[in-house]
């Protein structure tokens, strides 16, 4: 087994980059190994069994590369697979779930919208979270079909994207939500466009910072943090087209990196 002392991250594609960015900003001393399973995106339209199977393949790859922690940077994979992953691997895991709790707490109108994949919104983990934190709010849910594909295909800024967003956001505007939860790690890429299409008073909420803090806490708890301040190389494994991924990592300029095919 290769021991890399890195933090492993996986997603169905480039969505998890929004989490990688938060992790790297919070923990610049850490190196990261990222798996983008773009050939199999979107996960959100697949069965639970299929999402579990793909999540096991991604995790096994990261574990074989000696990662010390796995961040499941995908709401859909977390809801479908994290319980089984925790049972099967001894590596610590951090997952991501839609930020219903903070949105419900902060909402003054007690009206919250959530945009997520079909897999996430239909999952029992989502319903458990909603039962715990969302009972006192009116929740408007919307499946974001098609958004992930447009982002993965490099068509983030397109008339097709604008049309879909308008269609998905209108019910939230009509219900007068004051908080909108971005319940898929691909969606923070759409923040500017969503803000341009919604009234100013709607706050967009995502879980990226909370996930990064949880990862940092776990590393400290297991005494796995890396304190060597030398700049670390991050490695991205992609099995689809890598140009969209490359553009973002290059633009953010967070660390030296290399991209390998998966
Ligand atoms: N980025 C993922 C999520 O957070 C998955 C999107 C998809 O592949 O459908 O749900």
Short mmCIF file of C-alpha atoms and ligand atoms in Angstrom, two decimals, residues 11-13 15-16 40-45 73-77 96 117 120 148 183-186, ligand 1:
data_model
loop_
_atom_site.label_atom_id
_atom_site.label_comp_id
_atom_site.label_asym_id
_atom_site.label_seq_id
_atom_site.Cartn_x
_atom_site.Cartn_y
_atom_site.Cartn_z
CA UNK A 11 -17.36 13.05 -5.97
CA UNK A 12 -19.27 12.06 -9.09
CA UNK A 13 -17.24 14.74 -10.86
CA UNK A 15 -18.73 19.21 -7.65
CA UNK A 16 -16.45 18.13 -4.84
CA UNK A 40 -20.51 8.00 -14.00
CA UNK A 41 -22.06 11.43 -13.31
CA UNK A 42 -24.76 12.17 -12.45
CA UNK A 43 -25.05 9.96 -9.37
CA UNK A 44 -28.31 11.67 -8.46
CA UNK A 45 -30.32 9.75 -11.04
CA UNK A 73 -17.75 15.40 -1.15
CA UNK A 74 -21.11 14.44 -2.61
CA UNK A 75 -24.49 14.73 -0.89
CA UNK A 76 -25.93 11.93 -3.03
CA UNK A 77 -23.14 9.47 -2.16
CA UNK A 96 -21.87 16.12 3.45
CA UNK A 117 -30.49 15.72 -6.61
CA UNK A 120 -30.60 13.09 -2.00
CA UNK A 148 -24.87 18.56 -12.94
CA UNK A 183 -27.89 20.54 -1.48
CA UNK A 184 -25.43 19.30 -4.09
CA UNK A 185 -21.72 20.08 -4.16
CA UNK A 186 -21.92 21.08 -7.83
N1 LIG B 1 -22.14 16.51 -6.42
C1 LIG B 1 -23.01 15.49 -6.02
C2 LIG B 1 -23.89 15.86 -4.86
O1 LIG B 1 -23.47 16.61 -4.00
C3 LIG B 1 -23.62 14.58 -7.03
C4 LIG B 1 -24.31 15.14 -8.17
C5 LIG B 1 -24.68 14.06 -9.14
O2 LIG B 1 -23.77 13.39 -9.63
O3 LIG B 1 -25.87 13.87 -9.38
O4 LIG B 1 -25.00 15.39 -4.73
#
